[in-house]
PDB file of C-alpha atoms in Angstrom:
ATOM      1  CA  LEU A 260       5.059 -13.646  -4.688  1.00  0.00           C
ATOM      2  CA  ARG A 261       4.216 -10.614  -2.472  1.00  0.00           C
ATOM      3  CA  CYS A 262       0.909 -11.597  -0.217  1.00  0.00           C
ATOM      4  CA  LEU A 263      -1.408  -8.622   0.556  1.00  0.00           C
ATOM      5  CA  HIS A 264      -4.112  -9.578   3.097  1.00  0.00           C
ATOM      6  CA  LYS A 265      -7.180  -7.464   1.723  1.00  0.00           C
ATOM      7  CA  PHE A 266      -4.644  -5.283   0.167  1.00  0.00           C
ATOM      8  CA  ALA A 267      -2.829  -4.389   3.401  1.00  0.00           C
ATOM      9  CA  SER A 268      -1.404  -1.188   3.948  1.00  0.00           C
ATOM     10  CA  ASP A 269       2.353  -0.429   2.616  1.00  0.00           C
ATOM     11  CA  PRO A 270       3.513   2.895   3.620  1.00  0.00           C
ATOM     12  CA  ASP A 271       6.928   2.179   2.238  1.00  0.00           C
ATOM     13  CA  SER A 272       5.643   1.778  -1.480  1.00  0.00           C
ATOM     14  CA  ILE A 273       3.636   5.175  -0.798  1.00  0.00           C
ATOM     15  CA  LEU A 274       6.941   6.826   0.392  1.00  0.00           C
ATOM     16  CA  ALA A 275       9.079   5.383  -2.380  1.00  0.00           C
ATOM     17  CA  PHE A 276       6.412   7.226  -4.727  1.00  0.00           C
ATOM     18  CA  LEU A 277       6.469  10.460  -2.625  1.00  0.00           C
ATOM     19  CA  ASN A 278      10.302  10.318  -2.808  1.00  0.00           C
ATOM     20  CA  SER A 279      10.524   9.765  -6.507  1.00  0.00           C
ATOM     21  CA  LEU A 280       8.497  13.108  -7.185  1.00  0.00           C
ATOM     22  CA  SER A 281      10.601  16.238  -8.232  1.00  0.00           C
ATOM     23  CA  PRO A 282      10.707  17.612  -5.584  1.00  0.00           C
ATOM     24  CA  ALA A 283      10.363  14.771  -3.164  1.00  0.00           C
ATOM     25  CA  LEU A 284       7.270  15.049  -0.962  1.00  0.00           C
ATOM     26  CA  PRO A 285       7.954  12.625   1.754  1.00  0.00           C
ATOM     27  CA  ALA A 286       5.952  14.606   4.382  1.00  0.00           C
ATOM     28  CA  LEU A 287       2.965  14.120   2.461  1.00  0.00           C
ATOM     29  CA  LEU A 288       2.688  10.500   3.520  1.00  0.00           C
ATOM     30  CA  PRO A 289       0.144  11.050   6.131  1.00  0.00           C
ATOM     31  CA  VAL A 290      -2.150  12.482   3.927  1.00  0.00           C
ATOM     32  CA  PHE A 291      -2.037   9.540   1.378  1.00  0.00           C
ATOM     33  CA  MET A 292      -2.571   7.239   4.294  1.00  0.00           C
ATOM     34  CA  VAL A 293      -5.535   9.058   5.715  1.00  0.00           C
ATOM     35  CA  MET A 294      -7.045   9.431   2.278  1.00  0.00           C
ATOM     36  CA  GLY A 295      -6.783   5.748   1.725  1.00  0.00           C
ATOM     37  CA  VAL A 296      -3.749   5.642  -0.953  1.00  0.00           C
ATOM     38  CA  ASN A 297      -1.806   3.360   1.177  1.00  0.00           C
ATOM     39  CA  ASP A 298      -0.646   0.513  -0.992  1.00  0.00           C
ATOM     40  CA  PRO A 299       0.923  -0.065  -4.485  1.00  0.00           C
ATOM     41  CA  VAL A 300      -2.388  -1.400  -6.163  1.00  0.00           C
ATOM     42  CA  THR A 301      -4.396   1.813  -4.916  1.00  0.00           C
ATOM     43  CA  LEU A 302      -1.871   4.118  -5.849  1.00  0.00           C
ATOM     44  CA  ARG A 303      -1.786   2.550  -9.576  1.00  0.00           C
ATOM     45  CA  GLY A 304      -5.745   2.356  -9.839  1.00  0.00           C
ATOM     46  CA  LEU A 305      -5.725   5.960  -8.615  1.00  0.00           C
ATOM     47  CA  SER A 306      -3.149   7.082 -11.292  1.00  0.00           C
ATOM     48  CA  GLY A 307      -5.500   5.682 -13.970  1.00  0.00           C
ATOM     49  CA  MET A 308      -8.814   7.276 -12.754  1.00  0.00           C
ATOM     50  CA  GLU A 309     -10.706   9.550 -15.184  1.00  0.00           C
ATOM     51  CA  SER A 310     -11.297  11.665 -11.889  1.00  0.00           C
ATOM     52  CA  ARG A 311      -7.931  11.519 -10.621  1.00  0.00           C
ATOM     53  CA  ASP A 312      -7.252  15.425 -10.923  1.00  0.00           C
ATOM     54  CA  ARG A 313     -10.631  16.314  -9.664  1.00  0.00           C
ATOM     55  CA  TRP A 314     -10.130  13.967  -6.506  1.00  0.00           C
ATOM     56  CA  LEU A 315      -6.625  15.007  -5.896  1.00  0.00           C
ATOM     57  CA  TYR A 316      -7.472  18.972  -6.402  1.00  0.00           C
ATOM     58  CA  SER A 317     -10.406  18.540  -3.462  1.00  0.00           C
ATOM     59  CA  TRP A 318      -7.280  17.938  -0.974  1.00  0.00           C
ATOM     60  CA  VAL A 319      -6.087  21.300  -2.063  1.00  0.00           C
ATOM     61  CA  LYS A 320      -9.742  22.697  -1.306  1.00  0.00           C
ATOM     62  CA  GLU A 321      -9.797  20.717   2.059  1.00  0.00           C
ATOM     63  CA  GLY A 322      -6.185  22.345   2.971  1.00  0.00           C
ATOM     64  CA  ARG A 323      -4.637  18.971   3.056  1.00  0.00           C
ATOM     65  CA  ILE A 324      -1.895  20.036   0.182  1.00  0.00           C
ATOM     66  CA  THR A 325      -0.850  23.203  -1.563  1.00  0.00           C
ATOM     67  CA  GLU A 326      -1.434  23.997  -5.229  1.00  0.00           C
ATOM     68  CA  SER A 327       2.336  23.352  -6.061  1.00  0.00           C
ATOM     69  CA  GLN A 328       2.141  19.864  -4.182  1.00  0.00           C
ATOM     70  CA  PHE A 329      -0.963  18.928  -6.326  1.00  0.00           C
ATOM     71  CA  LYS A 330       0.589  19.725  -9.718  1.00  0.00           C
ATOM     72  CA  ILE A 331       3.722  17.723  -8.391  1.00  0.00           C
ATOM     73  CA  ILE A 332       1.912  14.747  -7.181  1.00  0.00           C
ATOM     74  CA  ARG A 333      -0.526  15.025 -10.549  1.00  0.00           C
ATOM     75  CA  ALA A 334       2.762  14.903 -12.667  1.00  0.00           C
ATOM     76  CA  GLY A 335       3.887  11.722 -10.683  1.00  0.00           C
ATOM     77  CA  MET A 336       0.748   9.870 -11.146  1.00  0.00           C
ATOM     78  CA  GLN A 337       0.777  10.862 -14.841  1.00  0.00           C
ATOM     79  CA  LYS A 338       4.373   9.180 -15.128  1.00  0.00           C
ATOM     80  CA  ILE A 339       2.856   6.079 -13.236  1.00  0.00           C
ATOM     81  CA  GLN A 340       0.022   5.943 -15.849  1.00  0.00           C
ATOM     82  CA  GLN A 341       2.529   6.406 -18.939  1.00  0.00           C
ATOM     83  CA  HIS A 342       4.564   3.539 -17.833  1.00  0.00           C
ATOM     84  CA  SER A 343       2.267   1.044 -16.808  1.00  0.00           C
ATOM     85  CA  ARG A 344       1.040  -1.624 -19.175  1.00  0.00           C
ATOM     86  CA  LEU A 345      -1.690  -2.470 -16.816  1.00  0.00           C
ATOM     87  CA  LYS A 346      -4.620  -0.070 -16.621  1.00  0.00           C
ATOM     88  CA  SER A 347      -6.840  -0.149 -13.991  1.00  0.00           C
ATOM     89  CA  SER A 348      -9.898  -1.181 -16.030  1.00  0.00           C
ATOM     90  CA  ASP A 349      -7.602  -4.325 -17.046  1.00  0.00           C
ATOM     91  CA  ILE A 350      -7.802  -5.583 -13.499  1.00  0.00           C
ATOM     92  CA  ASN A 351     -10.593  -8.014 -13.048  1.00  0.00           C
ATOM     93  CA  PHE A 352     -11.709  -8.609  -9.393  1.00  0.00           C
ATOM     94  CA  SER A 353     -14.438 -10.811 -10.123  1.00  0.00           C
ATOM     95  CA  ALA A 354     -12.280 -13.416  -7.756  1.00  0.00           C
ATOM     96  CA  LEU A 355     -13.142 -11.052  -4.898  1.00  0.00           C
ATOM     97  CA  GLN A 356     -16.928 -11.177  -5.521  1.00  0.00           C
ATOM     98  CA  LEU A 357     -16.827 -15.047  -5.723  1.00  0.00           C
ATOM     99  CA  TYR A 358     -14.614 -16.060  -2.864  1.00  0.00           C
ATOM    100  CA  GLY A 359     -15.009 -13.059  -0.761  1.00  0.00           C
ATOM    101  CA  HIS A 360     -11.225 -12.144  -0.471  1.00  0.00           C
ATOM    102  CA  VAL A 361      -8.018 -12.867  -2.221  1.00  0.00           C
ATOM    103  CA  GLN A 362      -4.998 -14.379   0.019  1.00  0.00           C
ATOM    104  CA  CYS A 363      -2.321 -13.191  -2.297  1.00  0.00           C
ATOM    105  CA  LEU A 364      -2.202 -10.576  -5.139  1.00  0.00           C
ATOM    106  CA  ASP A 365       0.787  -9.750  -7.093  1.00  0.00           C
ATOM    107  CA  VAL A 366       0.655  -7.224  -9.616  1.00  0.00           C
ATOM    108  CA  ARG A 367       3.710  -7.411 -12.144  1.00  0.00           C
ATOM    109  CA  PRO A 368       2.961  -4.356 -14.673  1.00  0.00           C
ATOM    110  CA  ALA A 369       6.357  -5.265 -16.670  1.00  0.00           C
ATOM    111  CA  GLN A 370       5.321  -8.639 -17.321  1.00  0.00           C
ATOM    112  CA  ASN A 371       1.451  -7.596 -17.919  1.00  0.00           C
ATOM    113  CA  LYS A 372       0.595 -10.078 -15.320  1.00  0.00           C
ATOM    114  CA  ILE A 373      -1.883 -10.135 -12.187  1.00  0.00           C
ATOM    115  CA  VAL A 374      -1.441 -13.512  -9.925  1.00  0.00           C
ATOM    116  CA  PHE A 375      -4.294 -14.346  -7.606  1.00  0.00           C
ATOM    117  CA  MET A 376      -3.898 -16.967  -4.865  1.00  0.00           C
ATOM    118  CA  LEU A 377      -7.473 -17.943  -3.764  1.00  0.00           C
ATOM    119  CA  PRO A 378      -8.265 -19.741  -0.624  1.00  0.00           C
ATOM    120  CA  MET A 379      -8.767 -23.662  -1.205  1.00  0.00           C
ATOM    121  CA  PRO A 380     -12.382 -24.669  -0.527  1.00  0.00           C
ATOM    122  CA  GLN A 381     -12.287 -26.908   2.511  1.00  0.00           C
ATOM    123  CA  ARG A 382     -12.821 -30.651   1.543  1.00  0.00           C
ATOM    124  CA  THR A 383     -15.344 -32.826   3.538  1.00  0.00           C
ATOM    125  CA  GLN A 384     -15.005 -36.327   4.671  1.00  0.00           C
ATOM    126  CA  GLY A 385     -16.321 -38.570   1.747  1.00  0.00           C
ATOM    127  CA  ASN A 386     -14.996 -36.437  -1.147  1.00  0.00           C
TER     128      ASN A 386
END
């Protein structure tokens, strides 16, 4: 189980995605970090968003990436979406609303599983 404290930043996973593109675009890691795409959960969620292409294209308009980089990133995200059995709409984060945060989250698309570890309630004396 991989612990992500409030979805901690994981630049290595984003770098792995950027290196998997053809051609590889590792120099764009700072752009992804600044734009908040800094962990595998966010990357998978972004790849399944209806407005993904429009949001990514805003990076072109802002001068963060080129038109060709946009097309390469979009193709990579389409592959993530096609290969992922979990869609962003399948992830139920009601536990976050109930408990305020999740101590550990493990997303396992190949097994079609999401594992949450919630903080244990404090027991008071006499219980």
